[in-house]
Amino acid sequence: MKKCFALIFSMIIILSLSGCFLRQTPPEKKDPTKLHDFSPELSDKNSAEISLAPYEAVGIYMNNIEKWQIDPNKTRMSMEGYCYVFLDLDFDGILELIASETQGSGRYSKNNYYRISNDKTSIELIPFDQSVNQKNQCDLIFEDSPVLYKNNKTGNYEYIFCDYIRIGGGMDYFREEEYSYKDGKIYATPLFAYEVIQAEVSESGEKEEYFTLFNLDETSKVDKETYDNAIKNFESQRTNLDLELEIITDDEFSEATNITEQSDMLLDAYKEFSYNGFEFDG
């Protein structure tokens, strides 16, 4: 009988030790050679698995409206004024809110990015990474901005925004950038830039065009053919996910007569957000 108990006790110790060894197995390491790993991979979530329904998320934003609403009296220097849009920057099914204001004839944009707090009671301002030393941020006034791509090689999801600056009469600057949400910050990575100077203001008396490609830490001035080919190559390596969103404009939000109308406006915009592989029910 004692031998039997001794044998059972020995087996229990062996099984316990083996369990410890299994639990101590280190996690799988990520491939360090993976470039541009900014955007997280999209999880296979559907609306039934999302922790906040659209009306609940909008309720939290409306309960904290004083934190994100732009003062309309300070944004009348440009026809664009200000606007609001919802995007899922971290692809968790709970949308972030972008409050954008465009100032002056040069259309200089400044955006604030907000997320719902982890305890689902308040909202938090997401810092914008300043390492690229950008005084101007992406614009939300263009019909095709942003575009949401899936990188066919890495599987990452990438928001591509257009940024436009009117440098002066007859001088315009366009830039396309990847925006991503990583480590608690918003990052902007320049991709392509195009500058045009009309003949009437150029030193040469002819129309001048300049094309720039950004590749990690390198910046290259190229000709139009090289520039166009780079964009085609970029798009060929990605799948356009047909992003759908609704932008709430300056006039629409300011003309709402009460908080209920504003809330309904936000809810419609929230539920409008969708792309191939994701949409809200109803």
Short mmCIF file of C-alpha atoms in Angstrom, two decimals, residues 6-273:
data_model
loop_
_atom_site.label_atom_id
_atom_site.label_comp_id
_atom_site.label_asym_id
_atom_site.label_seq_id
_atom_site.Cartn_x
_atom_site.Cartn_y
_atom_site.Cartn_z
CA ALA A 6 4.71 6.55 -3.17
CA LEU A 7 4.20 5.77 -6.85
CA ILE A 8 1.12 8.04 -7.10
CA PHE A 9 2.95 10.86 -5.29
CA SER A 10 5.90 10.57 -7.67
CA MET A 11 3.61 10.79 -10.71
CA ILE A 12 1.95 13.93 -9.33
CA ILE A 13 5.35 15.62 -8.90
CA ILE A 14 6.39 14.69 -12.45
CA LEU A 15 3.15 16.05 -13.93
CA SER A 16 3.48 19.31 -11.94
CA LEU A 17 7.04 19.85 -13.11
CA SER A 18 6.11 19.19 -16.73
CA GLY A 19 3.31 21.77 -16.43
CA CYS A 20 5.80 24.35 -15.17
CA PHE A 21 8.11 23.71 -18.10
CA LEU A 22 5.17 24.17 -20.52
CA ARG A 23 4.13 27.44 -18.95
CA GLN A 24 7.67 28.78 -19.14
CA THR A 25 7.92 28.29 -22.92
CA PRO A 26 8.91 31.72 -24.33
CA PRO A 27 6.49 33.41 -26.77
CA GLU A 28 7.17 33.25 -30.47
CA LYS A 29 9.39 36.12 -31.62
CA LYS A 30 8.29 38.43 -34.43
CA ASP A 31 10.32 38.69 -37.60
CA PRO A 32 12.72 41.64 -37.05
CA THR A 33 13.11 42.13 -40.80
CA LYS A 34 9.46 43.10 -41.27
CA LEU A 35 9.41 46.69 -42.58
CA HIS A 36 6.73 49.34 -42.09
CA ASP A 37 5.03 47.26 -39.39
CA PHE A 38 3.01 50.23 -38.17
CA SER A 39 -0.61 49.19 -38.57
CA PRO A 40 -1.98 46.23 -36.63
CA GLU A 41 -3.50 43.30 -38.44
CA LEU A 42 -7.26 43.36 -38.53
CA SER A 43 -8.92 40.93 -36.16
CA ASP A 44 -11.82 38.85 -37.43
CA LYS A 45 -14.34 40.71 -35.29
CA ASN A 46 -17.94 41.13 -36.23
CA SER A 47 -20.42 43.49 -34.64
CA ALA A 48 -21.65 40.86 -32.19
CA GLU A 49 -18.18 40.63 -30.62
CA ILE A 50 -17.58 44.37 -30.22
CA SER A 51 -17.58 45.46 -26.59
CA LEU A 52 -19.45 48.73 -27.25
CA ALA A 53 -22.51 49.20 -29.43
CA PRO A 54 -22.45 52.34 -31.62
CA TYR A 55 -25.06 54.13 -29.49
CA GLU A 56 -23.04 53.38 -26.34
CA ALA A 57 -19.82 54.71 -27.87
CA VAL A 58 -21.53 57.86 -29.14
CA GLY A 59 -23.09 58.34 -25.70
CA ILE A 60 -19.60 58.41 -24.16
CA TYR A 61 -18.40 60.94 -26.73
CA MET A 62 -21.44 63.13 -26.16
CA ASN A 63 -21.02 62.95 -22.37
CA ASN A 64 -17.53 64.36 -22.89
CA ILE A 65 -18.32 66.81 -25.68
CA GLU A 66 -16.47 69.64 -23.92
CA LYS A 67 -13.19 67.76 -24.46
CA TRP A 68 -13.37 67.47 -28.26
CA GLN A 69 -15.81 70.03 -29.66
CA ILE A 70 -14.07 72.79 -31.62
CA ASP A 71 -15.00 76.39 -30.87
CA PRO A 72 -16.61 77.58 -34.13
CA ASN A 73 -15.73 81.19 -33.31
CA LYS A 74 -12.02 80.38 -33.76
CA THR A 75 -12.24 78.56 -37.09
CA ARG A 76 -13.74 81.06 -39.51
CA MET A 77 -10.55 82.02 -41.36
CA SER A 78 -11.14 79.36 -44.01
CA MET A 79 -14.09 78.10 -45.98
CA GLU A 80 -13.34 74.58 -44.74
CA GLY A 81 -13.64 75.53 -41.07
CA TYR A 82 -13.76 72.33 -39.05
CA CYS A 83 -15.15 68.82 -39.32
CA TYR A 84 -15.41 65.52 -37.45
CA VAL A 85 -14.95 61.94 -38.62
CA PHE A 86 -14.83 58.48 -37.01
CA LEU A 87 -12.12 55.95 -37.88
CA ASP A 88 -11.05 52.66 -36.34
CA LEU A 89 -7.36 53.45 -35.98
CA ASP A 90 -6.47 50.36 -33.91
CA PHE A 91 -9.02 48.01 -35.54
CA ASP A 92 -10.68 46.92 -32.28
CA GLY A 93 -14.23 47.75 -33.39
CA ILE A 94 -14.47 50.87 -31.18
CA LEU A 95 -14.03 53.98 -33.29
CA GLU A 96 -11.75 56.91 -32.60
CA LEU A 97 -12.91 60.49 -33.26
CA ILE A 98 -10.87 62.98 -35.28
CA ALA A 99 -11.65 66.67 -34.79
CA SER A 100 -10.06 68.61 -37.65
CA GLU A 101 -9.77 72.35 -38.21
CA THR A 102 -8.39 74.02 -41.33
CA GLN A 103 -7.10 77.55 -41.01
CA GLY A 104 -6.18 80.31 -43.45
CA SER A 105 -6.04 80.53 -47.22
CA GLY A 106 -3.15 78.02 -47.18
CA ARG A 107 -5.49 75.35 -45.76
CA TYR A 108 -3.26 74.42 -42.85
CA SER A 109 -4.88 71.57 -40.96
CA LYS A 110 -4.59 70.66 -37.30
CA ASN A 111 -6.18 67.47 -36.04
CA ASN A 112 -6.93 66.14 -32.59
CA TYR A 113 -7.44 62.40 -32.15
CA TYR A 114 -9.59 60.97 -29.36
CA ARG A 115 -10.23 57.45 -28.05
CA ILE A 116 -12.62 56.03 -25.49
CA SER A 117 -10.86 55.27 -22.22
CA ASN A 118 -10.32 51.69 -21.11
CA ASP A 119 -12.94 52.00 -18.37
CA LYS A 120 -15.48 53.15 -21.03
CA THR A 121 -16.48 56.27 -19.08
CA SER A 122 -14.43 59.05 -20.64
CA ILE A 123 -12.32 59.95 -23.67
CA GLU A 124 -8.60 60.56 -24.01
CA LEU A 125 -6.53 62.68 -26.39
CA ILE A 126 -4.14 60.54 -28.45
CA PRO A 127 -0.74 62.24 -28.83
CA PHE A 128 0.55 62.95 -32.33
CA ASP A 129 4.16 61.96 -32.91
CA GLN A 130 6.22 65.05 -33.71
CA SER A 131 9.41 63.28 -34.82
CA VAL A 132 8.67 64.07 -38.48
CA ASN A 133 8.52 67.78 -37.56
CA GLN A 134 5.26 68.41 -39.35
CA LYS A 135 3.53 71.74 -38.86
CA ASN A 136 0.64 70.68 -41.06
CA GLN A 137 -1.37 67.49 -40.73
CA CYS A 138 -3.53 65.49 -43.12
CA ASP A 139 -6.69 66.99 -44.56
CA LEU A 140 -10.16 65.49 -44.29
CA ILE A 141 -11.65 67.68 -47.01
CA PHE A 142 -10.67 65.50 -49.98
CA GLU A 143 -13.17 63.06 -51.43
CA ASP A 144 -10.66 60.19 -51.63
CA SER A 145 -8.87 60.78 -48.34
CA PRO A 146 -8.30 58.65 -46.43
CA VAL A 147 -7.99 55.35 -48.30
CA LEU A 148 -7.71 52.07 -46.39
CA TYR A 149 -5.40 49.44 -47.88
CA LYS A 150 -4.42 45.93 -46.92
CA ASN A 151 -0.73 45.29 -47.57
CA ASN A 152 -0.68 42.02 -49.53
CA LYS A 153 2.81 41.15 -48.30
CA THR A 154 2.65 41.97 -44.58
CA GLY A 155 -1.10 41.65 -44.00
CA ASN A 156 -1.09 45.05 -42.28
CA TYR A 157 -3.87 47.60 -42.71
CA GLU A 158 -2.83 51.11 -43.75
CA TYR A 159 -4.67 54.44 -43.77
CA ILE A 160 -3.34 56.71 -46.53
CA PHE A 161 -4.19 60.41 -46.19
CA CYS A 162 -3.70 63.32 -48.54
CA ASP A 163 -2.29 66.59 -47.26
CA TYR A 164 -2.62 69.78 -49.30
CA ILE A 165 -0.96 73.12 -48.65
CA ARG A 166 -1.51 76.25 -50.72
CA ILE A 167 1.93 77.83 -50.39
CA GLY A 168 0.91 81.00 -52.19
CA GLY A 169 -0.75 82.26 -55.33
CA GLY A 170 0.03 79.72 -58.03
CA MET A 171 2.03 77.41 -55.74
CA ASP A 172 0.52 74.16 -54.41
CA TYR A 173 1.95 71.24 -52.46
CA PHE A 174 0.41 67.76 -52.16
CA ARG A 175 1.66 64.94 -49.97
CA GLU A 176 0.39 61.42 -49.28
CA GLU A 177 1.11 59.84 -45.90
CA GLU A 178 0.42 56.66 -43.99
CA TYR A 179 -1.24 57.32 -40.66
CA SER A 180 -1.05 54.66 -37.97
CA TYR A 181 -1.83 54.22 -34.28
CA LYS A 182 1.01 52.51 -32.43
CA ASP A 183 2.26 52.50 -28.82
CA GLY A 184 -0.36 55.04 -27.79
CA LYS A 185 0.56 57.62 -30.48
CA ILE A 186 -0.52 58.67 -33.96
CA TYR A 187 2.33 58.39 -36.47
CA ALA A 188 2.51 59.97 -39.93
CA THR A 189 4.90 58.43 -42.45
CA PRO A 190 5.42 60.49 -45.66
CA LEU A 191 5.20 58.48 -48.89
CA PHE A 192 4.88 60.78 -51.92
CA ALA A 193 4.93 64.54 -52.51
CA TYR A 194 4.15 66.71 -55.52
CA GLU A 195 4.73 70.45 -55.82
CA VAL A 196 3.59 72.65 -58.69
CA ILE A 197 4.50 76.28 -59.41
CA GLN A 198 2.48 77.96 -62.11
CA ALA A 199 4.21 79.85 -64.90
CA GLU A 200 2.97 83.28 -63.82
CA VAL A 201 4.80 83.03 -60.47
CA SER A 202 7.80 80.82 -61.31
CA GLU A 203 11.29 82.27 -61.75
CA SER A 204 11.68 80.53 -65.11
CA GLY A 205 8.40 81.87 -66.46
CA GLU A 206 7.27 78.30 -67.12
CA LYS A 207 5.23 75.83 -65.12
CA GLU A 208 7.50 73.91 -62.74
CA GLU A 209 6.77 70.52 -61.15
CA TYR A 210 8.73 68.73 -58.45
CA PHE A 211 8.25 65.10 -57.37
CA THR A 212 9.50 63.54 -54.15
CA LEU A 213 9.61 59.94 -52.91
CA PHE A 214 10.10 59.07 -49.24
CA ASN A 215 11.67 55.70 -48.40
CA LEU A 216 12.28 55.20 -44.68
CA ASP A 217 14.92 57.86 -43.82
CA GLU A 218 15.72 58.74 -47.43
CA THR A 219 14.14 61.47 -49.55
CA SER A 220 14.58 61.39 -53.32
CA LYS A 221 13.76 64.02 -55.95
CA VAL A 222 12.63 62.16 -59.08
CA ASP A 223 11.09 62.79 -62.48
CA LYS A 224 7.38 62.38 -63.22
CA GLU A 225 7.71 58.95 -64.80
CA THR A 226 9.60 57.53 -61.82
CA TYR A 227 7.08 59.15 -59.48
CA ASP A 228 4.06 57.71 -61.32
CA ASN A 229 5.65 54.25 -61.47
CA ALA A 230 6.37 54.33 -57.73
CA ILE A 231 2.73 55.06 -56.97
CA LYS A 232 1.55 52.30 -59.32
CA ASN A 233 3.95 49.85 -57.70
CA PHE A 234 2.76 50.90 -54.24
CA GLU A 235 -0.90 50.38 -55.13
CA SER A 236 -0.24 47.05 -56.90
CA GLN A 237 1.09 45.60 -53.64
CA ARG A 238 -2.06 46.51 -51.76
CA THR A 239 -5.79 45.81 -51.81
CA ASN A 240 -8.16 48.76 -51.55
CA LEU A 241 -10.71 47.88 -48.85
CA ASP A 242 -13.34 50.38 -50.08
CA LEU A 243 -13.51 52.46 -46.90
CA GLU A 244 -16.84 54.15 -46.29
CA LEU A 245 -17.20 56.99 -43.79
CA GLU A 246 -19.24 60.10 -43.18
CA ILE A 247 -17.68 63.48 -42.45
CA ILE A 248 -19.65 65.88 -40.27
CA THR A 249 -18.97 69.37 -41.56
CA ASP A 250 -18.77 72.71 -39.83
CA ASP A 251 -22.20 73.85 -41.03
CA GLU A 252 -23.96 70.57 -40.22
CA PHE A 253 -22.81 70.40 -36.62
CA SER A 254 -23.22 74.10 -35.83
CA GLU A 255 -26.75 74.17 -37.28
CA ALA A 256 -27.97 71.39 -34.98
CA THR A 257 -30.45 73.06 -32.65
CA ASN A 258 -29.94 70.80 -29.64
CA ILE A 259 -27.78 68.04 -28.21
CA THR A 260 -30.18 65.33 -29.40
CA GLU A 261 -29.69 66.36 -33.03
CA GLN A 262 -25.93 66.45 -32.53
CA SER A 263 -26.01 62.99 -30.97
CA ASP A 264 -28.08 61.60 -33.83
CA MET A 265 -25.64 63.14 -36.29
CA LEU A 266 -22.69 61.46 -34.57
CA LEU A 267 -24.50 58.13 -34.40
CA ASP A 268 -25.24 58.17 -38.13
CA ALA A 269 -21.58 58.94 -38.88
CA TYR A 270 -20.39 56.25 -36.46
CA LYS A 271 -22.54 53.54 -38.05
CA GLU A 272 -21.62 54.66 -41.56
CA PHE A 273 -18.01 53.56 -41.00
#
